[in-house]
Short mmCIF file of C-alpha atoms in Angstrom, two decimals:
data_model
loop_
_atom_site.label_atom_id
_atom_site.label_comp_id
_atom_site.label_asym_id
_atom_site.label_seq_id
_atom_site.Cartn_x
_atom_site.Cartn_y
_atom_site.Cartn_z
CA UNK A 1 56.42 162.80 109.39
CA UNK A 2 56.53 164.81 106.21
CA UNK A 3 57.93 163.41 102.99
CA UNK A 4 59.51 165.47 99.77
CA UNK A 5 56.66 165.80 97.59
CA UNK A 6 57.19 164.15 94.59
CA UNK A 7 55.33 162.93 91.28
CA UNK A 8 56.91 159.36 91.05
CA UNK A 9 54.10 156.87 91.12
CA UNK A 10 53.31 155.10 94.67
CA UNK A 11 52.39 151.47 95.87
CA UNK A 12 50.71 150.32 98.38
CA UNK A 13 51.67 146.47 99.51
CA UNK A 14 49.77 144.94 101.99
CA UNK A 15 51.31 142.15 104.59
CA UNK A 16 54.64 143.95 102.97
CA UNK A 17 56.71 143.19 106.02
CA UNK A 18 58.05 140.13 105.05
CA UNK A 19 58.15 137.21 102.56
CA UNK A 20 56.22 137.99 99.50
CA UNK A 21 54.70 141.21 100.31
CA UNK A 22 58.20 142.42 101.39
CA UNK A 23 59.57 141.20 97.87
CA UNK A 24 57.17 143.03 96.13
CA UNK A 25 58.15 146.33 97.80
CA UNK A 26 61.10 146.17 96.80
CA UNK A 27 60.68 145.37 93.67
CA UNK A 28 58.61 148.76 93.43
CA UNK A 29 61.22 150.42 95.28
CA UNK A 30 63.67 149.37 92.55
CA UNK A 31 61.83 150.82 89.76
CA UNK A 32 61.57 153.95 91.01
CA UNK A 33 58.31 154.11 93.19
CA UNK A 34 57.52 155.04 96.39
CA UNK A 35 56.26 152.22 98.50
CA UNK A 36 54.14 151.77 101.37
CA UNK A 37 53.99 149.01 103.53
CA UNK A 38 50.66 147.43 105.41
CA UNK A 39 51.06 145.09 108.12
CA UNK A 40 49.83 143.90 111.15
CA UNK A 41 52.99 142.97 112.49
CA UNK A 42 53.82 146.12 114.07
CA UNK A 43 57.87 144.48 114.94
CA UNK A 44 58.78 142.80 112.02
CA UNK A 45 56.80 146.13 110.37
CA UNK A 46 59.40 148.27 112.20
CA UNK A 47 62.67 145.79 111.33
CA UNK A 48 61.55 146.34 108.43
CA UNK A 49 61.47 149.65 107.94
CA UNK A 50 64.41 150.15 110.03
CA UNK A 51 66.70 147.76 108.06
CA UNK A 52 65.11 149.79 104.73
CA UNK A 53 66.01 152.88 106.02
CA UNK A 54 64.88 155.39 103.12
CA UNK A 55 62.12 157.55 104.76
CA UNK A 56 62.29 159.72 101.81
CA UNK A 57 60.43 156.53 99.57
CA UNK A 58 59.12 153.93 102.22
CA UNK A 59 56.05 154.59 104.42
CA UNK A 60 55.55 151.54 106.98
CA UNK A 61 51.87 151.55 108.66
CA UNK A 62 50.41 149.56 111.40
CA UNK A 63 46.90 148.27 109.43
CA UNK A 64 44.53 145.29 109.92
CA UNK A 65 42.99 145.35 106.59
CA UNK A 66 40.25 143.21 107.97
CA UNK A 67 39.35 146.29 109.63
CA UNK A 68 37.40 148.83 107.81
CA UNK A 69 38.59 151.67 110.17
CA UNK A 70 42.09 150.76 110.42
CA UNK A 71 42.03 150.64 106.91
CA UNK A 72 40.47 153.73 106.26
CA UNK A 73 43.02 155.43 109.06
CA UNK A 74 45.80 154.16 106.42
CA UNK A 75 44.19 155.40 103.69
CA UNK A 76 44.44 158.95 105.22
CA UNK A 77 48.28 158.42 106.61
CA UNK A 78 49.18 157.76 102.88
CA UNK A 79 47.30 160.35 100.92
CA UNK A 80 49.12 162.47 103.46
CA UNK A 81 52.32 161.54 103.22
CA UNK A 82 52.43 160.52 99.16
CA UNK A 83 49.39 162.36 97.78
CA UNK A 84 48.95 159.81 95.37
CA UNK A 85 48.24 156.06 94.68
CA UNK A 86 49.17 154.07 91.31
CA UNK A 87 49.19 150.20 92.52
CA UNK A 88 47.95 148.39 95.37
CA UNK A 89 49.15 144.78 95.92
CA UNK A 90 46.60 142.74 98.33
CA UNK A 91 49.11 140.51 99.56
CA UNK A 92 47.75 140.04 103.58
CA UNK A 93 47.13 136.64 104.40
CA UNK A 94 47.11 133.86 106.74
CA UNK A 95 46.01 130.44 106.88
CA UNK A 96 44.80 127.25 108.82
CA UNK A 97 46.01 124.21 107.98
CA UNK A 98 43.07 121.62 109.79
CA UNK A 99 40.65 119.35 108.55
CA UNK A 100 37.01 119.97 107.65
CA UNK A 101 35.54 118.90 110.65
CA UNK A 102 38.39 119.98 113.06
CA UNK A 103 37.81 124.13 111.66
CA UNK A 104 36.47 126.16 113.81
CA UNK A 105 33.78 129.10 112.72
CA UNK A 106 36.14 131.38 114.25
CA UNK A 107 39.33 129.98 112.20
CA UNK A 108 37.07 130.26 109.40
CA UNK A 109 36.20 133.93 109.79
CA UNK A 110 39.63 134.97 110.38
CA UNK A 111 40.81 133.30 107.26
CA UNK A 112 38.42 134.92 104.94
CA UNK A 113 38.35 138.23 107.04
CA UNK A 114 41.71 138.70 106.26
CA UNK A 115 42.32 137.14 102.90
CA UNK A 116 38.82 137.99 101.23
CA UNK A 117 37.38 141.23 103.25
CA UNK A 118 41.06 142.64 103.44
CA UNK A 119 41.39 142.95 99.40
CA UNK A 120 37.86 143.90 99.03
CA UNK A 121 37.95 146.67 102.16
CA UNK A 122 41.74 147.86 100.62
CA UNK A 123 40.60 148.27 96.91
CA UNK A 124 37.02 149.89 97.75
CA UNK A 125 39.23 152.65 99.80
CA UNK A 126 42.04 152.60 97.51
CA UNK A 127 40.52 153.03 94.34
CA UNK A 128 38.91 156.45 94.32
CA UNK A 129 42.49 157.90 95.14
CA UNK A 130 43.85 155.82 92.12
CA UNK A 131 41.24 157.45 90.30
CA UNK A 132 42.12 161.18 91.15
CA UNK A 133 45.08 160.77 89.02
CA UNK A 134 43.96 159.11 85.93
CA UNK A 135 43.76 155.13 87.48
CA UNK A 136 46.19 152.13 88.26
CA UNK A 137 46.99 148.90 88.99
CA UNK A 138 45.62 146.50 91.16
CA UNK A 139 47.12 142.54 91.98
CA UNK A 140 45.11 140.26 94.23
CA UNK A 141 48.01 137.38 95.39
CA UNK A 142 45.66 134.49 95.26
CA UNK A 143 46.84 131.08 95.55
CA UNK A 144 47.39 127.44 93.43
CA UNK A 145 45.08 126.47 96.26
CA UNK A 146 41.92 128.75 94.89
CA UNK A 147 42.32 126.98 91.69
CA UNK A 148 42.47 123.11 92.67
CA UNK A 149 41.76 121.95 95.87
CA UNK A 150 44.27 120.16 98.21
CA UNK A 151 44.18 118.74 102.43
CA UNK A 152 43.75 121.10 105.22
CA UNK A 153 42.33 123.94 103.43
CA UNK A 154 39.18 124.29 103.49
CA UNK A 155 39.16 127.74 104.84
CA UNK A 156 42.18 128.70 103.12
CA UNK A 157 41.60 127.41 99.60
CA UNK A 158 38.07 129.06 99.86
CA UNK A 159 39.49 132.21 100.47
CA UNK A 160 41.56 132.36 97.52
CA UNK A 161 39.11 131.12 95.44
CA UNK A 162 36.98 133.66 96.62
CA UNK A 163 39.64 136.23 95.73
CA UNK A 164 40.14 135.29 92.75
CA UNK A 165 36.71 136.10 91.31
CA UNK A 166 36.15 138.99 93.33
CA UNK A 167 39.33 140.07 91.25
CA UNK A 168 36.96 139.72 88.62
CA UNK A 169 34.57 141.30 89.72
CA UNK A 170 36.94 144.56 90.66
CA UNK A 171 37.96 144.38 86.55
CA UNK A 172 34.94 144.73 85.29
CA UNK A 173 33.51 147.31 87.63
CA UNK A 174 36.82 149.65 87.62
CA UNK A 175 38.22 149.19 84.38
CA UNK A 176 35.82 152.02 83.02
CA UNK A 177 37.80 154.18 85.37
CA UNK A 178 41.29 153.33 84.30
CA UNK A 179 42.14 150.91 87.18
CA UNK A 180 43.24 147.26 85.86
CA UNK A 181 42.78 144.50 88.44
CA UNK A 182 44.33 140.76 87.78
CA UNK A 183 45.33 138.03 90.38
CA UNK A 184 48.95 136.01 90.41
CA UNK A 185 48.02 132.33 92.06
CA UNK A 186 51.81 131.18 93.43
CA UNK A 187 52.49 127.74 93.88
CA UNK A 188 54.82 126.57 96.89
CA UNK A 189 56.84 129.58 97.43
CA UNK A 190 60.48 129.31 99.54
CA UNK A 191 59.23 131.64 102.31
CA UNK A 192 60.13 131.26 105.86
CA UNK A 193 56.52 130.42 106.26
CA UNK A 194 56.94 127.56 104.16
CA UNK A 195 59.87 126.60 105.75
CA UNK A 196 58.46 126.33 108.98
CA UNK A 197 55.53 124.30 108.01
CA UNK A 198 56.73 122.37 104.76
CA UNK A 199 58.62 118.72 106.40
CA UNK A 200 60.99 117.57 103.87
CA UNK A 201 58.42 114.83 103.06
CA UNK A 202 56.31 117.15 101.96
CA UNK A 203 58.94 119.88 99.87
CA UNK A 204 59.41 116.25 97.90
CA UNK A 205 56.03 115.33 97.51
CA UNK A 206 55.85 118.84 96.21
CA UNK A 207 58.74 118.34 93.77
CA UNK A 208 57.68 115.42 92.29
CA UNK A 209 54.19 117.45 91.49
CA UNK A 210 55.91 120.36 89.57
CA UNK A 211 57.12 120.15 86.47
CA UNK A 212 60.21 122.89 87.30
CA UNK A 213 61.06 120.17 90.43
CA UNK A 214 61.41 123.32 92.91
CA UNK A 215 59.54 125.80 95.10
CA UNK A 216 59.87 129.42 93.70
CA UNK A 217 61.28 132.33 94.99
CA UNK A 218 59.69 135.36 96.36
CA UNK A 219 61.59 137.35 93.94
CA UNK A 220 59.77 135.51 90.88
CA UNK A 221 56.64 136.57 92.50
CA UNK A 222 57.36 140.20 92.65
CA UNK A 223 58.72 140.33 89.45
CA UNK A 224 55.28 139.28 87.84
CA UNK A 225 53.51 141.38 90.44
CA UNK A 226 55.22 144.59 88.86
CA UNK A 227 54.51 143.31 85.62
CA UNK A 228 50.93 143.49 85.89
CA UNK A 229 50.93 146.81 87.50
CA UNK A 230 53.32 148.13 84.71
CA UNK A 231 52.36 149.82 81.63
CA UNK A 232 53.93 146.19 79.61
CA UNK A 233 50.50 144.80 81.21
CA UNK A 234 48.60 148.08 79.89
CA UNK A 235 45.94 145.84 78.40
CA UNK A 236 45.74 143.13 80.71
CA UNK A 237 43.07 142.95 83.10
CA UNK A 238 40.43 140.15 84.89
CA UNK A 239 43.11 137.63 84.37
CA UNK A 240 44.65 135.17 87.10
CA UNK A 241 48.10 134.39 86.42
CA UNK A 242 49.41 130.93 88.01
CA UNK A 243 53.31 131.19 89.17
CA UNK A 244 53.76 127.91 90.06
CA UNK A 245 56.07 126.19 87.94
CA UNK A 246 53.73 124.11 85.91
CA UNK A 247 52.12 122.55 89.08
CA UNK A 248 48.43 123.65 87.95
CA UNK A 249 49.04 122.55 84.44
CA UNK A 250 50.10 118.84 86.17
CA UNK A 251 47.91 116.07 85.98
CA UNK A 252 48.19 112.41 88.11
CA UNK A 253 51.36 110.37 87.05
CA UNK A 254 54.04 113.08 86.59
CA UNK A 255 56.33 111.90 88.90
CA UNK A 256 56.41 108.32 87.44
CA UNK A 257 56.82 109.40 83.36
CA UNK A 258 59.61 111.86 85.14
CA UNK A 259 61.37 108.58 86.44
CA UNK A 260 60.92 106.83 83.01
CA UNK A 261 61.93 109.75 80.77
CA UNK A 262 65.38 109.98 82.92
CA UNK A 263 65.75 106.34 82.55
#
């Protein structure tokens, strides 16, 4: 396929057929970039796409960014298509939700593959085509969960802990080159992922732990996503950015002093 050429900046979004990752393409998409979506899911990839329908701005491709080759192979389809790169948005992850002693190796290497090796394997192949035109932006979506730990993550919460100073890392490495890199850490997010495994025990357990007494949208996510890769974040980089609505800054007890200070 062969797209207008254009000089409006592009971003790249990985896992960007749904949820989050889907949010934060259109959020791009709304503010004038072009926007390419990475998934794995090659259907809900295709909905996707379909029910975007604007082949002039959207690129959809099929990418494990676990994969080096796959990801390379997607590096390629977008230089050709867009010519350029201005933000990449690691967004690709999974999880499993077990015990410590009930993960398996092989749960635990698919976690990290694709949460950890993904955003490292995606930035080292992204950046030098941000840096052909002067730099960019670059937003690891960590997790609440790399910055306190909670049940049933072991692999998971590693992962994003991981992440988050490998975003770091990226900062201080790339920043000589013009490329910012920071990291947004949501807290419970309404996505149909949550949905499925959230019970309504737990949303309330949840509620009674953050201060704002809600999950947050997807939309709230993107919105600080394209803040950081905006030039309003021009001289922000290295940082991790909870959206969580207060739930890090919680400590033990919240829920009761709630119940007295409505009393």
């Amino acid at each position: 396929m062969t797209f207008i050429n254009s000089s409006s900046p592009v971003a790249v979004v990985t896992g960007g057929a749904r949820g989050i990752g889907l949010a934060i393409g259109q959020w791009f998409l709304a503010h004038g970039h072009r926007v390419v979506l990475l998934d794995i899911d090659g259907d809900t990839l295709s909905k996707t796409n379909a029910t975007l329908n604007d082949p002039e701005h959207v690129l959809a491709v099929l990418c494990d960014v676990s994969n080096p080759q796959q990801v390379q192979a997607a590096v390629q389809k977008v230089t050709g298509a867009f010519g350029r790169v201005d933000a990449l948005v690691n967004n690709a992850g999974v999880a499993v939700f077990k015990p410590i002693a009930e993960t398996s190796f092989e749960e635990w290497r698919h976690v990290l593959g694709t949460n950890l090796d993904g955003a490292f394997l995606c930035t080292q192949a992204f950046a030098p085509v941000m840096r052909k035109t002067g730099g960019g932006s670059i937003v690891n979506i960590a997790s609440i969960s790399g910055l306190r730990a909670s049940t049933l993550r072991v692999a998971y919460g590693t992962s994003k802990a991981a992440l988050i100073h490998l975003t770091k890392q990226q900062a201080v490495e790339l920043g000589h080159v013009g490329i910012r890199v920071n990291a947004i850490a949501p807290g419970p997010v309404d996505t149909e992922m949550a949905k499925l495994v959230h019970s309504v025990a737990i949303r309330s357990d949840y509620y009674d732990a953050i201060p704002l007494n809600r999950y947050g949208t997807t939309e709230e996510i993107a919105s600080v996503a394209g803040f950081l890769c905006s030039s309003a974040a021009s001289f922000v980089t290295g940082q991790v950015l909870a959206v969580d609505g207060g739930f890090d800054a919680a400590g033990v007890g919240l829920p009761t002093l709630r119940k007295r200070d409505a009393a």
